[in-house]
Amino acid sequence: MACSYPSVSELVTDARSVYRQVFENEAPLVAVCAPGRVNLIGEHTDYNQGFVLPMALPLVTVVVGSKTSDREVSLVTANKDVDEPVRVDFTLPSDGSPLPPGSPSWANYVKGVIQHYRAPPLPGFRAVIASSVPLGGGLSSSASLEVAFYTFLQQLKPDDGDDVSKALSCQKAEHTHAGVPCGIMDQFVSVLGKEGHALLIDCRSLEATSIPLADPHLVILITNSNVKHALTGSEYPTRRRQCEEAASILGKDSLRDATMKDLEEAKNKMEDVTYQRARHVIQEIERTAQAAESLKKGDYVKFGKLMVESHNSLRDLYEVSCKELDELVSAAMEVDGVYGSRMTGGGFGGCTVTLLQASAINKTIQHIKEQYSGTPTFYVTTPTQGARPLSMS
């Protein structure tokens, strides 16, 4: 009943096949992958220097390719649903001048990573991209692409191997070339994800703590509403600006340093909407820390309760949910064996994440299908490993 997705080896096979077709029967010499992610709790806290608790997914972006003897770059995407053209060719600037973003938009993520790669100058190369991470689903297809491509470049010309700096370079690529002022969470977990673990990330200190999530009686259900969103619209930057405004009124560097007491005392100094945004963030940071402790103790009931509180806050205070996501969460919570459910990702569509007993998976999927007004897609997942090179044998 859940959606089957291609394995990493199947994606590599597909990408190699496209590479041979496009590049006159040549075989690629390098293959890498990087995962998408689902955020279990801690939404819109990363750019407020708070805590987030994501895990890396078995849905990945694969890049196969080879370096060339010149400075020419040829990029091909095998992904569906991307803007045309699916092939882009350009020359790497020899004078260090920037690679400007342009059309198609999917190539801008790659250009940004090339721009911010930490061991220039790079050789020319040919590469094919293939992915199982759904686009616009809130599972971070963009960070998966950025981190996969950075990992590919590391095989062509190694950098110093610093994982935190790698994640920061990929984040910078999204800022400069995709125009999305994202926090660090997505790139961080795509680089550092660990099999059988969620990752508690302190977005201020950039410390990451692995939290075991390998109970065989437990699964994570991701439900894609199949309502598309685009974060380059005004909503994401507006929320970020509102948070910065609230922090400024409170005299804090970021909302990470603010308490609910601080906020209540300053309530009459800010607009209602600014107050609501700040309230969500301050409480969500606290919820995320509590959730990590609950997971460590195996207290899934408490964890689930915090997930639902998070969703309600995103719906009512941060106003980034939508009718479809609310329907999915409500339907999931009506099933015995479900601990908690919430929207995940930037909002305005995309996916929900649900923590539940493995034995309840079929009846949960069935009930959601019956209750949801749209056509959902389901992924049953467990935490997987972060970015890595792959064997070509």
CSV table of N, CA, C and O in Angstrom, one decimal, residues 166-211:
chain,number,residue,atom,x,y,z
A,166,LYS,N,31.2,21.7,4.7
A,166,LYS,CA,30.5,21.2,3.5
A,166,LYS,C,29.0,21.5,3.6
A,166,LYS,O,28.5,22.1,2.6
A,167,ALA,N,28.4,21.3,4.7
A,167,ALA,CA,27.0,21.6,4.8
A,167,ALA,C,26.8,23.1,4.7
A,167,ALA,O,25.8,23.6,4.0
A,168,LEU,N,27.6,23.9,5.3
A,168,LEU,CA,27.5,25.4,5.2
A,168,LEU,C,27.7,25.9,3.8
A,168,LEU,O,27.0,26.8,3.3
A,169,SER,N,28.6,25.3,3.0
A,169,SER,CA,28.8,25.6,1.6
A,169,SER,C,27.5,25.3,0.8
A,169,SER,O,27.1,26.1,-0.1
A,170,CYS,N,26.9,24.2,1.1
A,170,CYS,CA,25.7,23.8,0.4
A,170,CYS,C,24.5,24.8,0.7
A,170,CYS,O,23.7,25.1,-0.1
A,171,GLN,N,24.4,25.1,2.0
A,171,GLN,CA,23.4,26.1,2.4
A,171,GLN,C,23.6,27.5,1.7
A,171,GLN,O,22.7,28.1,1.2
A,172,LYS,N,24.9,27.9,1.6
A,172,LYS,CA,25.2,29.1,0.9
A,172,LYS,C,24.8,29.1,-0.6
A,172,LYS,O,24.3,30.0,-1.1
A,173,ALA,N,25.0,27.9,-1.2
A,173,ALA,CA,24.6,27.7,-2.6
A,173,ALA,C,23.1,28.0,-2.8
A,173,ALA,O,22.6,28.6,-3.7
A,174,GLU,N,22.3,27.5,-1.8
A,174,GLU,CA,20.8,27.7,-1.9
A,174,GLU,C,20.5,29.2,-1.7
A,174,GLU,O,19.6,29.7,-2.3
A,175,HIS,N,21.2,29.9,-0.8
A,175,HIS,CA,21.0,31.3,-0.6
A,175,HIS,C,21.3,32.1,-1.9
A,175,HIS,O,20.5,32.9,-2.3
A,176,THR,N,22.5,31.9,-2.5
A,176,THR,CA,22.9,32.7,-3.5
A,176,THR,C,22.3,32.4,-4.9
A,176,THR,O,22.1,33.3,-5.7
A,177,HIS,N,22.1,31.1,-5.1
A,177,HIS,CA,21.7,30.7,-6.5
A,177,HIS,C,20.3,30.2,-6.6
A,177,HIS,O,19.7,30.2,-7.7
A,178,ALA,N,19.6,29.8,-5.5
A,178,ALA,CA,18.2,29.5,-5.6
A,178,ALA,C,17.3,30.6,-4.9
A,178,ALA,O,16.1,30.5,-5.1
A,179,GLY,N,18.0,31.5,-4.2
A,179,GLY,CA,17.3,32.6,-3.7
A,179,GLY,C,16.4,32.2,-2.5
A,179,GLY,O,15.4,32.9,-2.1
A,180,VAL,N,16.7,31.1,-1.8
A,180,VAL,CA,16.0,30.7,-0.6
A,180,VAL,C,16.8,30.9,0.6
A,180,VAL,O,17.9,30.3,0.8
A,181,PRO,N,16.4,31.8,1.6
A,181,PRO,CA,17.3,32.0,2.8
A,181,PRO,C,17.1,30.9,3.8
A,181,PRO,O,16.7,31.2,5.0
A,182,CYS,N,17.4,29.7,3.5
A,182,CYS,CA,17.1,28.5,4.3
A,182,CYS,C,18.0,28.5,5.5
A,182,CYS,O,19.1,29.1,5.5
A,183,GLY,N,17.6,27.8,6.6
A,183,GLY,CA,18.5,27.5,7.7
A,183,GLY,C,19.4,26.3,7.3
A,183,GLY,O,19.4,25.9,6.2
A,184,ILE,N,20.1,25.8,8.3
A,184,ILE,CA,21.2,24.8,8.0
A,184,ILE,C,20.7,23.4,8.1
A,184,ILE,O,21.4,22.5,7.7
A,185,MET,N,19.5,23.2,8.6
A,185,MET,CA,19.1,21.8,9.0
A,185,MET,C,19.2,20.8,7.8
A,185,MET,O,19.8,19.7,7.9
A,186,ASP,N,18.6,21.2,6.6
A,186,ASP,CA,18.5,20.2,5.6
A,186,ASP,C,19.9,19.7,5.1
A,186,ASP,O,20.1,18.5,4.9
A,187,GLN,N,20.8,20.7,4.8
A,187,GLN,CA,22.1,20.3,4.3
A,187,GLN,C,22.9,19.5,5.4
A,187,GLN,O,23.6,18.6,5.1
A,188,PHE,N,22.7,19.9,6.7
A,188,PHE,CA,23.4,19.3,7.8
A,188,PHE,C,23.1,17.8,7.9
A,188,PHE,O,23.9,17.0,8.0
A,189,VAL,N,21.8,17.5,7.9
A,189,VAL,CA,21.4,16.1,8.1
A,189,VAL,C,21.7,15.3,6.9
A,189,VAL,O,22.0,14.1,6.9
A,190,SER,N,21.6,15.9,5.7
A,190,SER,CA,22.0,15.2,4.5
A,190,SER,C,23.4,14.8,4.5
A,190,SER,O,23.8,13.7,3.9
A,191,VAL,N,24.3,15.6,5.1
A,191,VAL,CA,25.7,15.3,5.2
A,191,VAL,C,26.0,14.3,6.3
A,191,VAL,O,26.7,13.3,6.2
A,192,LEU,N,25.3,14.5,7.5
A,192,LEU,CA,25.7,13.8,8.7
A,192,LEU,C,24.8,12.8,9.2
A,192,LEU,O,25.0,12.2,10.3
A,193,GLY,N,23.7,12.5,8.4
A,193,GLY,CA,22.7,11.5,8.9
A,193,GLY,C,23.3,10.2,9.2
A,193,GLY,O,24.4,9.8,8.6
A,194,LYS,N,22.7,9.5,10.1
A,194,LYS,CA,23.3,8.2,10.6
A,194,LYS,C,22.2,7.2,10.6
A,194,LYS,O,21.1,7.4,11.1
A,195,GLU,N,22.5,6.0,10.1
A,195,GLU,CA,21.5,4.9,10.1
A,195,GLU,C,21.0,4.6,11.5
A,195,GLU,O,21.7,4.5,12.4
A,196,GLY,N,19.6,4.4,11.6
A,196,GLY,CA,19.1,4.1,12.9
A,196,GLY,C,19.0,5.2,13.9
A,196,GLY,O,18.8,5.0,15.1
A,197,HIS,N,19.3,6.4,13.5
A,197,HIS,CA,19.3,7.6,14.4
A,197,HIS,C,18.6,8.8,13.8
A,197,HIS,O,18.8,9.1,12.6
A,198,ALA,N,18.0,9.5,14.7
A,198,ALA,CA,17.6,10.9,14.3
A,198,ALA,C,18.8,11.8,14.8
A,198,ALA,O,19.7,11.3,15.5
A,199,LEU,N,18.8,13.0,14.3
A,199,LEU,CA,19.9,13.9,14.6
A,199,LEU,C,19.4,15.2,15.3
A,199,LEU,O,18.7,16.0,14.6
A,200,LEU,N,19.7,15.4,16.5
A,200,LEU,CA,19.4,16.7,17.2
A,200,LEU,C,20.4,17.7,16.9
A,200,LEU,O,21.6,17.5,17.3
A,201,ILE,N,20.0,18.7,16.1
A,201,ILE,CA,21.0,19.7,15.7
A,201,ILE,C,20.8,21.0,16.4
A,201,ILE,O,19.7,21.5,16.5
A,202,ASP,N,21.8,21.5,17.1
A,202,ASP,CA,21.8,22.8,17.7
A,202,ASP,C,22.2,23.8,16.5
A,202,ASP,O,23.4,23.8,16.2
A,203,CYS,N,21.3,24.6,16.0
A,203,CYS,CA,21.6,25.4,14.8
A,203,CYS,C,22.4,26.6,15.2
A,203,CYS,O,22.8,27.4,14.3
A,204,ARG,N,22.7,26.9,16.4
A,204,ARG,CA,23.6,28.0,16.8
A,204,ARG,C,25.0,27.5,16.9
A,204,ARG,O,25.9,28.0,16.3
A,205,SER,N,25.3,26.4,17.7
A,205,SER,CA,26.6,25.9,17.9
A,205,SER,C,27.0,24.9,16.7
A,205,SER,O,28.2,24.6,16.6
A,206,LEU,N,26.0,24.4,16.0
A,206,LEU,CA,26.2,23.4,14.9
A,206,LEU,C,26.7,22.1,15.5
A,206,LEU,O,27.4,21.3,14.8
A,207,GLU,N,26.4,21.9,16.8
A,207,GLU,CA,26.6,20.5,17.4
A,207,GLU,C,25.5,19.6,17.0
A,207,GLU,O,24.3,20.0,17.0
A,208,ALA,N,25.8,18.4,16.7
A,208,ALA,CA,24.8,17.4,16.3
A,208,ALA,C,24.9,16.2,17.3
A,208,ALA,O,26.0,15.7,17.5
A,209,THR,N,23.8,15.8,17.8
A,209,THR,CA,23.7,14.6,18.7
A,209,THR,C,22.9,13.6,18.1
A,209,THR,O,21.7,13.8,17.8
A,210,SER,N,23.4,12.4,18.0
A,210,SER,CA,22.6,11.2,17.4
A,210,SER,C,21.7,10.7,18.5
A,210,SER,O,22.1,10.4,19.6
A,211,ILE,N,20.4,10.6,18.1
A,211,ILE,CA,19.4,10.1,19.0
A,211,ILE,C,18.9,8.7,18.5
A,211,ILE,O,18.3,8.7,17.4
